[in-house]
């Protein structure tokens, strides 16, 4: 289970890095772009992720993950005035998550925590949040790629470079390592 905790930290770091690399390619106006009035911009997705992170990871072991002070509906209204505000909010959510994750040990993983009064083992709660954030980070990356078009800098293996990437991977000895170690 120690490998689970190590892996989960790296997985969260990986998804954060995808968001970071997307923000680096976009201007403030692009972060606000919506395909229609009911669609979420990147800034709104960030606001939602951050609201979720702060609610879920604050007092993770002792309080329900859906805090009384969270206003989820407000998360879907943009209130950021700059790219710097968006990134500062993003960083605050991830800081809260990592601060909590780093305190966990293998003995904690079967403990129960609650989200809206539904009991989850800590492993289940972590997996729930990892998939939720991956889902939304995927939206952020997709919108970034859509907005940048041919100017998008790939965050994974670029098209037509799979054989080069695979050659590099297979040139190394077999060993246990996390896929994010090379990124």
mmCIF file with all atom_site columns, C-alpha atoms in Angstrom:
data_model
loop_
_atom_site.group_PDB
_atom_site.id
_atom_site.type_symbol
_atom_site.label_atom_id
_atom_site.label_alt_id
_atom_site.label_comp_id
_atom_site.label_asym_id
_atom_site.label_entity_id
_atom_site.label_seq_id
_atom_site.pdbx_PDB_ins_code
_atom_site.Cartn_x
_atom_site.Cartn_y
_atom_site.Cartn_z
_atom_site.occupancy
_atom_site.B_iso_or_equiv
_atom_site.pdbx_formal_charge
_atom_site.auth_seq_id
_atom_site.auth_comp_id
_atom_site.auth_asym_id
_atom_site.auth_atom_id
_atom_site.pdbx_PDB_model_num
ATOM 1   C CA . UNK A 1 1   ? 0.000   0.000  0.000   1.00 0.00 ? 1   UNK A CA 1
ATOM 2   C CA . UNK A 1 2   ? 2.994   2.295  0.372   1.00 0.00 ? 2   UNK A CA 1
ATOM 3   C CA . UNK A 1 3   ? 3.373   2.088  -3.417  1.00 0.00 ? 3   UNK A CA 1
ATOM 4   C CA . UNK A 1 4   ? -0.258  3.225  -3.721  1.00 0.00 ? 4   UNK A CA 1
ATOM 5   C CA . UNK A 1 5   ? 0.434   6.391  -1.739  1.00 0.00 ? 5   UNK A CA 1
ATOM 6   C CA . UNK A 1 6   ? 3.572   7.113  -3.748  1.00 0.00 ? 6   UNK A CA 1
ATOM 7   C CA . UNK A 1 7   ? 1.748   6.461  -7.010  1.00 0.00 ? 7   UNK A CA 1
ATOM 8   C CA . UNK A 1 8   ? -1.274  8.571  -6.111  1.00 0.00 ? 8   UNK A CA 1
ATOM 9   C CA . UNK A 1 9   ? 0.924   11.565 -5.260  1.00 0.00 ? 9   UNK A CA 1
ATOM 10  C CA . UNK A 1 10  ? 2.617   11.235 -8.639  1.00 0.00 ? 10  UNK A CA 1
ATOM 11  C CA . UNK A 1 11  ? -0.734  10.876 -10.411 1.00 0.00 ? 11  UNK A CA 1
ATOM 12  C CA . UNK A 1 12  ? -2.058  14.071 -8.810  1.00 0.00 ? 12  UNK A CA 1
ATOM 13  C CA . UNK A 1 13  ? 1.219   15.862 -9.669  1.00 0.00 ? 13  UNK A CA 1
ATOM 14  C CA . UNK A 1 14  ? 0.869   14.678 -13.258 1.00 0.00 ? 14  UNK A CA 1
ATOM 15  C CA . UNK A 1 15  ? -2.639  16.069 -13.678 1.00 0.00 ? 15  UNK A CA 1
ATOM 16  C CA . UNK A 1 16  ? -1.634  19.336 -12.041 1.00 0.00 ? 16  UNK A CA 1
ATOM 17  C CA . UNK A 1 17  ? 1.274   19.581 -14.496 1.00 0.00 ? 17  UNK A CA 1
ATOM 18  C CA . UNK A 1 18  ? -1.076  19.137 -17.465 1.00 0.00 ? 18  UNK A CA 1
ATOM 19  C CA . UNK A 1 19  ? -3.111  22.101 -16.245 1.00 0.00 ? 19  UNK A CA 1
ATOM 20  C CA . UNK A 1 20  ? 0.041   24.131 -15.569 1.00 0.00 ? 20  UNK A CA 1
ATOM 21  C CA . UNK A 1 21  ? 1.367   23.457 -19.075 1.00 0.00 ? 21  UNK A CA 1
ATOM 22  C CA . UNK A 1 22  ? -1.974  24.382 -20.601 1.00 0.00 ? 22  UNK A CA 1
ATOM 23  C CA . UNK A 1 23  ? -2.176  27.682 -18.694 1.00 0.00 ? 23  UNK A CA 1
ATOM 24  C CA . UNK A 1 24  ? 1.350   28.526 -19.856 1.00 0.00 ? 24  UNK A CA 1
ATOM 25  C CA . UNK A 1 25  ? 0.135   28.428 -23.474 1.00 0.00 ? 25  UNK A CA 1
ATOM 26  C CA . UNK A 1 26  ? -2.981  30.578 -22.982 1.00 0.00 ? 26  UNK A CA 1
ATOM 27  C CA . UNK A 1 27  ? -3.762  34.243 -22.531 1.00 0.00 ? 27  UNK A CA 1
ATOM 28  C CA . UNK A 1 28  ? -6.293  35.474 -19.965 1.00 0.00 ? 28  UNK A CA 1
ATOM 29  C CA . UNK A 1 29  ? -8.970  36.059 -22.618 1.00 0.00 ? 29  UNK A CA 1
ATOM 30  C CA . UNK A 1 30  ? -8.591  32.470 -23.825 1.00 0.00 ? 30  UNK A CA 1
ATOM 31  C CA . UNK A 1 31  ? -9.104  31.190 -20.279 1.00 0.00 ? 31  UNK A CA 1
ATOM 32  C CA . UNK A 1 32  ? -12.487 32.959 -20.285 1.00 0.00 ? 32  UNK A CA 1
ATOM 33  C CA . UNK A 1 33  ? -13.668 31.642 -23.666 1.00 0.00 ? 33  UNK A CA 1
ATOM 34  C CA . UNK A 1 34  ? -16.990 29.773 -23.715 1.00 0.00 ? 34  UNK A CA 1
ATOM 35  C CA . UNK A 1 35  ? -18.441 28.040 -26.756 1.00 0.00 ? 35  UNK A CA 1
ATOM 36  C CA . UNK A 1 36  ? -21.890 29.234 -25.604 1.00 0.00 ? 36  UNK A CA 1
ATOM 37  C CA . UNK A 1 37  ? -23.426 30.816 -22.505 1.00 0.00 ? 37  UNK A CA 1
ATOM 38  C CA . UNK A 1 38  ? -24.117 27.427 -20.897 1.00 0.00 ? 38  UNK A CA 1
ATOM 39  C CA . UNK A 1 39  ? -20.635 26.044 -21.506 1.00 0.00 ? 39  UNK A CA 1
ATOM 40  C CA . UNK A 1 40  ? -17.815 26.208 -18.983 1.00 0.00 ? 40  UNK A CA 1
ATOM 41  C CA . UNK A 1 41  ? -14.709 28.223 -19.715 1.00 0.00 ? 41  UNK A CA 1
ATOM 42  C CA . UNK A 1 42  ? -11.338 27.067 -18.434 1.00 0.00 ? 42  UNK A CA 1
ATOM 43  C CA . UNK A 1 43  ? -11.586 29.696 -15.693 1.00 0.00 ? 43  UNK A CA 1
ATOM 44  C CA . UNK A 1 44  ? -14.918 28.260 -14.536 1.00 0.00 ? 44  UNK A CA 1
ATOM 45  C CA . UNK A 1 45  ? -13.570 24.699 -14.603 1.00 0.00 ? 45  UNK A CA 1
ATOM 46  C CA . UNK A 1 46  ? -10.635 25.870 -12.472 1.00 0.00 ? 46  UNK A CA 1
ATOM 47  C CA . UNK A 1 47  ? -12.982 27.588 -10.026 1.00 0.00 ? 47  UNK A CA 1
ATOM 48  C CA . UNK A 1 48  ? -15.020 24.396 -9.706  1.00 0.00 ? 48  UNK A CA 1
ATOM 49  C CA . UNK A 1 49  ? -11.954 22.161 -9.221  1.00 0.00 ? 49  UNK A CA 1
ATOM 50  C CA . UNK A 1 50  ? -10.576 24.515 -6.582  1.00 0.00 ? 50  UNK A CA 1
ATOM 51  C CA . UNK A 1 51  ? -13.903 24.688 -4.739  1.00 0.00 ? 51  UNK A CA 1
ATOM 52  C CA . UNK A 1 52  ? -14.052 20.912 -4.750  1.00 0.00 ? 52  UNK A CA 1
ATOM 53  C CA . UNK A 1 53  ? -10.444 20.546 -3.578  1.00 0.00 ? 53  UNK A CA 1
ATOM 54  C CA . UNK A 1 54  ? -10.783 22.997 -0.725  1.00 0.00 ? 54  UNK A CA 1
ATOM 55  C CA . UNK A 1 55  ? -14.005 21.336 0.410   1.00 0.00 ? 55  UNK A CA 1
ATOM 56  C CA . UNK A 1 56  ? -12.793 17.753 0.100   1.00 0.00 ? 56  UNK A CA 1
ATOM 57  C CA . UNK A 1 57  ? -9.257  18.099 1.472   1.00 0.00 ? 57  UNK A CA 1
ATOM 58  C CA . UNK A 1 58  ? -9.747  20.589 4.319   1.00 0.00 ? 58  UNK A CA 1
ATOM 59  C CA . UNK A 1 59  ? -9.981  18.566 7.557   1.00 0.00 ? 59  UNK A CA 1
ATOM 60  C CA . UNK A 1 60  ? -10.168 15.462 5.354   1.00 0.00 ? 60  UNK A CA 1
ATOM 61  C CA . UNK A 1 61  ? -10.042 12.943 8.199   1.00 0.00 ? 61  UNK A CA 1
ATOM 62  C CA . UNK A 1 62  ? -12.435 14.686 10.577  1.00 0.00 ? 62  UNK A CA 1
ATOM 63  C CA . UNK A 1 63  ? -15.158 16.473 8.587   1.00 0.00 ? 63  UNK A CA 1
ATOM 64  C CA . UNK A 1 64  ? -17.517 15.625 5.747   1.00 0.00 ? 64  UNK A CA 1
ATOM 65  C CA . UNK A 1 65  ? -15.919 16.419 2.388   1.00 0.00 ? 65  UNK A CA 1
ATOM 66  C CA . UNK A 1 66  ? -18.864 18.605 1.376   1.00 0.00 ? 66  UNK A CA 1
ATOM 67  C CA . UNK A 1 67  ? -18.376 21.613 3.637   1.00 0.00 ? 67  UNK A CA 1
ATOM 68  C CA . UNK A 1 68  ? -21.212 23.893 4.750   1.00 0.00 ? 68  UNK A CA 1
ATOM 69  C CA . UNK A 1 69  ? -19.236 26.896 3.503   1.00 0.00 ? 69  UNK A CA 1
ATOM 70  C CA . UNK A 1 70  ? -18.884 25.589 -0.047  1.00 0.00 ? 70  UNK A CA 1
ATOM 71  C CA . UNK A 1 71  ? -21.098 27.309 -2.621  1.00 0.00 ? 71  UNK A CA 1
ATOM 72  C CA . UNK A 1 72  ? -20.875 24.894 -5.536  1.00 0.00 ? 72  UNK A CA 1
ATOM 73  C CA . UNK A 1 73  ? -23.318 26.833 -7.737  1.00 0.00 ? 73  UNK A CA 1
ATOM 74  C CA . UNK A 1 74  ? -21.134 29.955 -7.425  1.00 0.00 ? 74  UNK A CA 1
ATOM 75  C CA . UNK A 1 75  ? -18.202 27.960 -8.783  1.00 0.00 ? 75  UNK A CA 1
ATOM 76  C CA . UNK A 1 76  ? -19.874 28.067 -12.209 1.00 0.00 ? 76  UNK A CA 1
ATOM 77  C CA . UNK A 1 77  ? -19.826 31.865 -12.384 1.00 0.00 ? 77  UNK A CA 1
ATOM 78  C CA . UNK A 1 78  ? -16.532 33.401 -13.428 1.00 0.00 ? 78  UNK A CA 1
ATOM 79  C CA . UNK A 1 79  ? -15.219 35.918 -10.907 1.00 0.00 ? 79  UNK A CA 1
ATOM 80  C CA . UNK A 1 80  ? -11.531 36.010 -11.841 1.00 0.00 ? 80  UNK A CA 1
ATOM 81  C CA . UNK A 1 81  ? -10.071 39.324 -12.999 1.00 0.00 ? 81  UNK A CA 1
ATOM 82  C CA . UNK A 1 82  ? -6.726  38.089 -14.299 1.00 0.00 ? 82  UNK A CA 1
ATOM 83  C CA . UNK A 1 83  ? -4.761  35.041 -15.328 1.00 0.00 ? 83  UNK A CA 1
ATOM 84  C CA . UNK A 1 84  ? -2.738  35.474 -12.138 1.00 0.00 ? 84  UNK A CA 1
ATOM 85  C CA . UNK A 1 85  ? -5.906  35.135 -10.023 1.00 0.00 ? 85  UNK A CA 1
ATOM 86  C CA . UNK A 1 86  ? -6.858  31.948 -11.852 1.00 0.00 ? 86  UNK A CA 1
ATOM 87  C CA . UNK A 1 87  ? -3.415  30.435 -11.302 1.00 0.00 ? 87  UNK A CA 1
ATOM 88  C CA . UNK A 1 88  ? -3.339  31.536 -7.639  1.00 0.00 ? 88  UNK A CA 1
ATOM 89  C CA . UNK A 1 89  ? -6.689  29.821 -7.052  1.00 0.00 ? 89  UNK A CA 1
ATOM 90  C CA . UNK A 1 90  ? -5.468  26.708 -8.900  1.00 0.00 ? 90  UNK A CA 1
ATOM 91  C CA . UNK A 1 91  ? -2.346  26.605 -6.724  1.00 0.00 ? 91  UNK A CA 1
ATOM 92  C CA . UNK A 1 92  ? -4.361  27.011 -3.506  1.00 0.00 ? 92  UNK A CA 1
ATOM 93  C CA . UNK A 1 93  ? -6.522  23.997 -4.323  1.00 0.00 ? 93  UNK A CA 1
ATOM 94  C CA . UNK A 1 94  ? -3.537  21.799 -5.149  1.00 0.00 ? 94  UNK A CA 1
ATOM 95  C CA . UNK A 1 95  ? -1.675  23.012 -2.063  1.00 0.00 ? 95  UNK A CA 1
ATOM 96  C CA . UNK A 1 96  ? -4.588  21.916 0.134   1.00 0.00 ? 96  UNK A CA 1
ATOM 97  C CA . UNK A 1 97  ? -4.727  18.509 -1.581  1.00 0.00 ? 97  UNK A CA 1
ATOM 98  C CA . UNK A 1 98  ? -0.974  17.812 -1.373  1.00 0.00 ? 98  UNK A CA 1
ATOM 99  C CA . UNK A 1 99  ? -0.748  19.014 2.227   1.00 0.00 ? 99  UNK A CA 1
ATOM 100 C CA . UNK A 1 100 ? -3.364  16.426 3.184   1.00 0.00 ? 100 UNK A CA 1
ATOM 101 C CA . UNK A 1 101 ? -2.131  13.572 0.976   1.00 0.00 ? 101 UNK A CA 1
ATOM 102 C CA . UNK A 1 102 ? 1.395   13.902 2.407   1.00 0.00 ? 102 UNK A CA 1
ATOM 103 C CA . UNK A 1 103 ? 0.078   13.251 5.936   1.00 0.00 ? 103 UNK A CA 1
ATOM 104 C CA . UNK A 1 104 ? -1.541  9.929  5.054   1.00 0.00 ? 104 UNK A CA 1
ATOM 105 C CA . UNK A 1 105 ? 0.036   6.567  5.760   1.00 0.00 ? 105 UNK A CA 1
ATOM 106 C CA . UNK A 1 106 ? -0.877  3.004  4.829   1.00 0.00 ? 106 UNK A CA 1
ATOM 107 C CA . UNK A 1 107 ? -2.769  2.472  8.080   1.00 0.00 ? 107 UNK A CA 1
ATOM 108 C CA . UNK A 1 108 ? -5.149  5.284  7.092   1.00 0.00 ? 108 UNK A CA 1
ATOM 109 C CA . UNK A 1 109 ? -6.243  3.786  3.782   1.00 0.00 ? 109 UNK A CA 1
ATOM 110 C CA . UNK A 1 110 ? -9.107  1.672  5.163   1.00 0.00 ? 110 UNK A CA 1
ATOM 111 C CA . UNK A 1 111 ? -10.407 4.394  7.490   1.00 0.00 ? 111 UNK A CA 1
ATOM 112 C CA . UNK A 1 112 ? -13.783 5.879  6.605   1.00 0.00 ? 112 UNK A CA 1
ATOM 113 C CA . UNK A 1 113 ? -14.322 9.453  5.517   1.00 0.00 ? 113 UNK A CA 1
ATOM 114 C CA . UNK A 1 114 ? -17.598 10.947 4.370   1.00 0.00 ? 114 UNK A CA 1
ATOM 115 C CA . UNK A 1 115 ? -18.699 12.938 1.353   1.00 0.00 ? 115 UNK A CA 1
ATOM 116 C CA . UNK A 1 116 ? -22.298 14.105 1.675   1.00 0.00 ? 116 UNK A CA 1
ATOM 117 C CA . UNK A 1 117 ? -22.763 11.495 4.444   1.00 0.00 ? 117 UNK A CA 1
ATOM 118 C CA . UNK A 1 118 ? -21.656 8.666  2.133   1.00 0.00 ? 118 UNK A CA 1
ATOM 119 C CA . UNK A 1 119 ? -18.853 6.646  3.697   1.00 0.00 ? 119 UNK A CA 1
ATOM 120 C CA . UNK A 1 120 ? -15.743 5.967  1.645   1.00 0.00 ? 120 UNK A CA 1
ATOM 121 C CA . UNK A 1 121 ? -12.531 4.283  2.608   1.00 0.00 ? 121 UNK A CA 1
ATOM 122 C CA . UNK A 1 122 ? -9.727  6.765  2.195   1.00 0.00 ? 122 UNK A CA 1
ATOM 123 C CA . UNK A 1 123 ? -8.564  4.763  -0.816  1.00 0.00 ? 123 UNK A CA 1
ATOM 124 C CA . UNK A 1 124 ? -12.029 5.124  -2.379  1.00 0.00 ? 124 UNK A CA 1
ATOM 125 C CA . UNK A 1 125 ? -12.173 8.841  -1.569  1.00 0.00 ? 125 UNK A CA 1
ATOM 126 C CA . UNK A 1 126 ? -8.745  9.430  -3.114  1.00 0.00 ? 126 UNK A CA 1
ATOM 127 C CA . UNK A 1 127 ? -9.678  7.472  -6.244  1.00 0.00 ? 127 UNK A CA 1
ATOM 128 C CA . UNK A 1 128 ? -12.960 9.386  -6.506  1.00 0.00 ? 128 UNK A CA 1
ATOM 129 C CA . UNK A 1 129 ? -11.150 12.710 -6.406  1.00 0.00 ? 129 UNK A CA 1
ATOM 130 C CA . UNK A 1 130 ? -8.344  11.627 -8.739  1.00 0.00 ? 130 UNK A CA 1
ATOM 131 C CA . UNK A 1 131 ? -10.816 10.620 -11.437 1.00 0.00 ? 131 UNK A CA 1
ATOM 132 C CA . UNK A 1 132 ? -12.879 13.775 -10.906 1.00 0.00 ? 132 UNK A CA 1
ATOM 133 C CA . UNK A 1 133 ? -9.836  16.011 -11.335 1.00 0.00 ? 133 UNK A CA 1
ATOM 134 C CA . UNK A 1 134 ? -8.535  14.007 -14.297 1.00 0.00 ? 134 UNK A CA 1
ATOM 135 C CA . UNK A 1 135 ? -11.926 14.446 -15.976 1.00 0.00 ? 135 UNK A CA 1
ATOM 136 C CA . UNK A 1 136 ? -11.810 18.216 -15.554 1.00 0.00 ? 136 UNK A CA 1
ATOM 137 C CA . UNK A 1 137 ? -8.126  18.599 -16.371 1.00 0.00 ? 137 UNK A CA 1
ATOM 138 C CA . UNK A 1 138 ? -8.894  16.710 -19.587 1.00 0.00 ? 138 UNK A CA 1
ATOM 139 C CA . UNK A 1 139 ? -11.519 19.353 -20.350 1.00 0.00 ? 139 UNK A CA 1
ATOM 140 C CA . UNK A 1 140 ? -8.993  22.119 -19.670 1.00 0.00 ? 140 UNK A CA 1
ATOM 141 C CA . UNK A 1 141 ? -6.418  20.521 -21.969 1.00 0.00 ? 141 UNK A CA 1
ATOM 142 C CA . UNK A 1 142 ? -8.992  19.894 -24.691 1.00 0.00 ? 142 UNK A CA 1
ATOM 143 C CA . UNK A 1 143 ? -10.187 23.508 -24.586 1.00 0.00 ? 143 UNK A CA 1
ATOM 144 C CA . UNK A 1 144 ? -6.591  24.746 -24.612 1.00 0.00 ? 144 UNK A CA 1
ATOM 145 C CA . UNK A 1 145 ? -5.799  22.613 -27.634 1.00 0.00 ? 145 UNK A CA 1
ATOM 146 C CA . UNK A 1 146 ? -8.973  23.783 -29.368 1.00 0.00 ? 146 UNK A CA 1
ATOM 147 C CA . UNK A 1 147 ? -8.179  27.439 -28.680 1.00 0.00 ? 147 UNK A CA 1
ATOM 148 C CA . UNK A 1 148 ? -4.539  27.260 -29.786 1.00 0.00 ? 148 UNK A CA 1
ATOM 149 C CA . UNK A 1 149 ? -5.160  25.160 -32.883 1.00 0.00 ? 149 UNK A CA 1
ATOM 150 C CA . UNK A 1 150 ? -1.961  24.591 -34.833 1.00 0.00 ? 150 UNK A CA 1
ATOM 151 C CA . UNK A 1 151 ? -0.022  26.649 -32.259 1.00 0.00 ? 151 UNK A CA 1
ATOM 152 C CA . UNK A 1 152 ? -0.726  24.090 -29.525 1.00 0.00 ? 152 UNK A CA 1
ATOM 153 C CA . UNK A 1 153 ? 2.382   22.484 -28.036 1.00 0.00 ? 153 UNK A CA 1
ATOM 154 C CA . UNK A 1 154 ? 1.593   18.843 -27.324 1.00 0.00 ? 154 UNK A CA 1
ATOM 155 C CA . UNK A 1 155 ? 1.594   17.721 -23.688 1.00 0.00 ? 155 UNK A CA 1
ATOM 156 C CA . UNK A 1 156 ? 2.043   14.064 -24.554 1.00 0.00 ? 156 UNK A CA 1
ATOM 157 C CA . UNK A 1 157 ? 3.573   12.112 -27.406 1.00 0.00 ? 157 UNK A CA 1
ATOM 158 C CA . UNK A 1 158 ? 3.151   14.334 -30.484 1.00 0.00 ? 158 UNK A CA 1
ATOM 159 C CA . UNK A 1 159 ? 1.482   12.880 -33.544 1.00 0.00 ? 159 UNK A CA 1
ATOM 160 C CA . UNK A 1 160 ? 3.846   10.803 -35.672 1.00 0.00 ? 160 UNK A CA 1
ATOM 161 C CA . UNK A 1 161 ? 6.398   10.526 -32.834 1.00 0.00 ? 161 UNK A CA 1
ATOM 162 C CA . UNK A 1 162 ? 5.208   7.287  -31.226 1.00 0.00 ? 162 UNK A CA 1
ATOM 163 C CA . UNK A 1 163 ? 7.992   5.172  -32.749 1.00 0.00 ? 163 UNK A CA 1
ATOM 164 C CA . UNK A 1 164 ? 10.669  7.595  -31.500 1.00 0.00 ? 164 UNK A CA 1
ATOM 165 C CA . UNK A 1 165 ? 9.109   7.619  -28.036 1.00 0.00 ? 165 UNK A CA 1
ATOM 166 C CA . UNK A 1 166 ? 8.799   3.834  -27.923 1.00 0.00 ? 166 UNK A CA 1
ATOM 167 C CA . UNK A 1 167 ? 12.387  3.354  -29.140 1.00 0.00 ? 167 UNK A CA 1
ATOM 168 C CA . UNK A 1 168 ? 13.621  5.510  -26.308 1.00 0.00 ? 168 UNK A CA 1
ATOM 169 C CA . UNK A 1 169 ? 11.550  3.593  -23.728 1.00 0.00 ? 169 UNK A CA 1
ATOM 170 C CA . UNK A 1 170 ? 12.560  0.153  -25.014 1.00 0.00 ? 170 UNK A CA 1
ATOM 171 C CA . UNK A 1 171 ? 16.240  1.156  -25.113 1.00 0.00 ? 171 UNK A CA 1
ATOM 172 C CA . UNK A 1 172 ? 16.221  1.177  -21.291 1.00 0.00 ? 172 UNK A CA 1
ATOM 173 C CA . UNK A 1 173 ? 16.457  -1.866 -19.073 1.00 0.00 ? 173 UNK A CA 1
ATOM 174 C CA . UNK A 1 174 ? 13.252  -3.182 -17.562 1.00 0.00 ? 174 UNK A CA 1
ATOM 175 C CA . UNK A 1 175 ? 12.755  -1.627 -14.143 1.00 0.00 ? 175 UNK A CA 1
ATOM 176 C CA . UNK A 1 176 ? 9.989   -0.526 -11.843 1.00 0.00 ? 176 UNK A CA 1
ATOM 177 C CA . UNK A 1 177 ? 9.346   3.158  -12.378 1.00 0.00 ? 177 UNK A CA 1
ATOM 178 C CA . UNK A 1 178 ? 6.378   5.449  -12.572 1.00 0.00 ? 178 UNK A CA 1
ATOM 179 C CA . UNK A 1 179 ? 5.348   6.677  -16.016 1.00 0.00 ? 179 UNK A CA 1
ATOM 180 C CA . UNK A 1 180 ? 5.616   10.282 -14.779 1.00 0.00 ? 180 UNK A CA 1
ATOM 181 C CA . UNK A 1 181 ? 9.279   9.944  -13.767 1.00 0.00 ? 181 UNK A CA 1
ATOM 182 C CA . UNK A 1 182 ? 10.451  10.959 -17.247 1.00 0.00 ? 182 UNK A CA 1
ATOM 183 C CA . UNK A 1 183 ? 8.175   13.954 -17.656 1.00 0.00 ? 183 UNK A CA 1
#
